[in-house]
Amino acid sequence: MQGYCPVTYLDGKQRYEALIPGRIDFAAEYRGKIYLFQDEKHLDQFMRLPEMYWDLKLPNKLPPMKEPIPLSSLPMLGYMEQGAALSIIKALTAVGCLKPKYPFLSVTKSAILYISYHLKAYNPNSYHYLRKKYKKKLEQYEEHCHLIVYLGSKMSRKYREPKDRPIDFDHKLQTFLSLRHADHTQASIP
């Protein structure tokens, strides 16, 4: 059968469209020949009644066998589309939904930092502990971005005594002010 699944071919009334390549994971030997099947269901069907499938004749014209293309052989744009597009789309969607504004940084720098943390936190090719580390950094970054909104909503024009302020106000204000001299260069983002 030259690697095509005999069960799908016969079930498809031996039409050209029914020629489906089998997978090496689902292989069986019968009468000295190796047969490949599309999935385990088709393998089981063959094993119940192999006489029905063993002597099928293929058409003269066969569909081309599909060979997987390694990502590294693609041009740069193709590699980016196939390898990183989904992660980048998710990061851009997240930054668009959150619209982060980090204290004392421009909106552009805030968005770029958020995207970089998101890509590192959800990189499927990264080690679990690194993803976990960057998810914590991303959460902390989001908390720092929310400080501006929180402080803006809780501050008043008149001075309030500490006993009249919200419980966590002073802590959040100190955190906000401590971010003024934070280093956000590439060297500080491991």
XYZ file of C-alpha atoms in Angstrom:
190
model
C 0.000 0.000 0.000
C 3.092 2.249 -0.167
C 2.350 3.819 3.221
C -1.335 4.595 2.648
C -4.001 3.370 5.076
C -5.829 0.413 3.463
C -8.876 0.786 5.727
C -9.598 4.413 4.811
C -8.993 3.559 1.144
C -11.504 0.691 1.101
C -14.031 2.522 3.315
C -13.773 5.484 0.900
C -14.808 3.175 -1.984
C -11.240 3.101 -3.347
C -11.389 6.689 -4.536
C -8.367 8.932 -4.935
C -9.604 11.217 -2.121
C -9.627 8.259 0.278
C -5.859 7.747 0.019
C -4.694 8.889 3.449
C -1.061 8.398 4.513
C -0.691 6.025 7.451
C 1.391 6.731 10.530
C 4.337 4.613 11.632
C 2.855 4.570 15.148
C 0.002 2.416 13.845
C 1.674 -0.322 11.830
C 0.928 -4.024 11.399
C 2.556 -6.876 9.498
C 0.395 -9.283 7.526
C 1.515 -11.856 4.936
C 5.035 -10.453 4.883
C 3.963 -6.856 4.225
C 3.892 -3.872 6.551
C 0.687 -1.826 6.596
C 0.388 1.684 8.056
C -2.885 3.078 9.399
C -4.290 6.534 9.979
C -5.088 5.845 13.645
C -5.657 3.087 16.185
C -9.317 2.675 15.213
C -8.360 1.788 11.636
C -5.603 -0.552 12.858
C -8.128 -2.424 15.011
C -10.541 -2.633 12.084
C -7.782 -4.156 9.913
C -6.781 -6.647 12.621
C -10.367 -7.933 12.918
C -10.551 -8.836 9.212
C -7.168 -8.481 7.431
C -8.217 -10.615 4.426
C -10.538 -7.836 3.344
C -7.713 -5.277 3.064
C -4.466 -7.076 2.256
C -4.754 -7.314 -1.525
C -5.996 -3.862 -2.526
C -4.696 -2.287 -5.740
C -3.704 1.378 -5.679
C -4.563 3.709 -8.562
C -1.822 4.603 -11.039
C -1.735 8.210 -9.908
C -0.996 8.675 -6.203
C -1.087 11.854 -4.125
C 2.333 13.137 -3.146
C 3.570 12.037 0.257
C 3.838 14.944 2.664
C 7.203 15.310 4.319
C 7.491 17.536 7.379
C 9.580 20.631 6.822
C 11.952 21.513 9.665
C 11.349 25.053 10.953
C 15.048 25.855 10.681
C 14.947 25.406 6.891
C 12.277 28.085 6.439
C 13.171 31.676 5.552
C 13.155 34.049 8.533
C 9.615 35.338 7.906
C 8.261 31.797 7.508
C 10.076 30.689 10.642
C 8.570 33.574 12.604
C 5.079 32.827 11.268
C 5.282 29.129 12.080
C 7.274 29.292 15.286
C 6.405 32.455 17.140
C 3.235 33.967 15.681
C 0.811 32.438 18.200
C 2.870 33.543 21.214
C 3.235 37.063 19.830
C -0.489 37.318 19.073
C -1.334 36.241 22.637
C 1.122 38.760 24.112
C -0.226 41.579 21.925
C -3.798 40.678 22.848
C -2.920 40.697 26.553
C -1.193 44.091 26.309
C -4.162 45.464 24.359
C -6.621 44.287 27.013
C -4.598 45.497 30.008
C -3.177 48.700 28.494
C -0.399 48.828 31.097
C 1.146 52.092 32.230
C 4.099 51.460 34.511
C 4.958 54.255 36.954
C 7.552 56.705 35.586
C 7.757 54.993 32.167
C 6.184 55.991 28.878
C 3.204 54.047 27.543
C 5.375 52.587 24.768
C 8.082 51.348 27.151
C 5.412 49.993 29.501
C 3.831 48.004 26.670
C 7.176 46.675 25.421
C 8.185 45.523 28.912
C 4.814 43.868 29.412
C 5.120 42.009 26.091
C 8.636 40.832 26.954
C 7.513 39.484 30.342
C 4.477 37.839 28.756
C 6.562 36.125 26.064
C 8.972 34.784 28.678
C 6.173 33.725 31.051
C 4.289 31.748 28.399
C 7.152 30.386 26.274
C 6.252 26.714 25.672
C 9.891 25.880 24.882
C 11.180 27.259 28.177
C 11.755 25.310 31.373
C 8.857 25.176 33.841
C 10.746 26.996 36.603
C 11.622 29.862 34.210
C 8.005 30.202 33.090
C 6.929 30.221 36.736
C 9.546 32.872 37.577
C 8.403 35.153 34.764
C 4.725 34.630 35.564
C 5.481 36.006 39.036
C 7.359 38.931 37.482
C 4.445 39.540 35.139
C 1.980 39.546 38.052
C 4.200 41.972 39.969
C 4.483 44.180 36.882
C 0.680 44.218 36.543
C 0.327 45.150 40.241
C 2.755 48.039 39.771
C 0.791 49.201 36.724
C -2.409 49.251 38.807
C -0.783 51.528 41.407
C -1.447 54.633 39.294
C -5.176 53.893 39.043
C -5.421 52.987 42.737
C -3.563 56.040 44.003
C -5.457 58.332 41.638
C -8.776 57.101 42.976
C -7.794 57.272 46.679
C -5.895 60.569 46.818
C -7.695 63.769 47.702
C -6.719 67.403 47.303
C -6.728 67.968 51.039
C -4.286 66.338 53.398
C -5.668 63.331 55.264
C -4.384 62.069 58.557
C -2.913 58.527 58.335
C -5.828 57.179 60.374
C -8.275 58.545 57.757
C -6.503 56.943 54.766
C -7.234 53.464 53.396
C -5.220 50.788 55.234
C -2.837 49.935 52.367
C -2.548 53.470 50.970
C 0.811 54.351 52.587
C 2.378 51.053 51.541
C 1.221 51.452 47.937
C 2.378 55.066 47.848
C 5.853 54.033 49.069
C 5.973 51.238 46.484
C 4.979 53.730 43.782
C 7.661 56.233 44.803
C 10.331 53.514 45.045
C 9.774 52.706 41.363
C 10.962 56.155 40.309
C 14.621 55.089 40.131
C 14.034 51.467 39.108
C 16.290 50.297 36.278
C 14.339 48.875 33.343
C 17.182 48.462 30.866
C 17.824 45.181 29.068
C 20.563 44.312 31.575
C 18.088 44.380 34.462
C 15.672 41.943 32.777
C 17.273 38.495 33.110
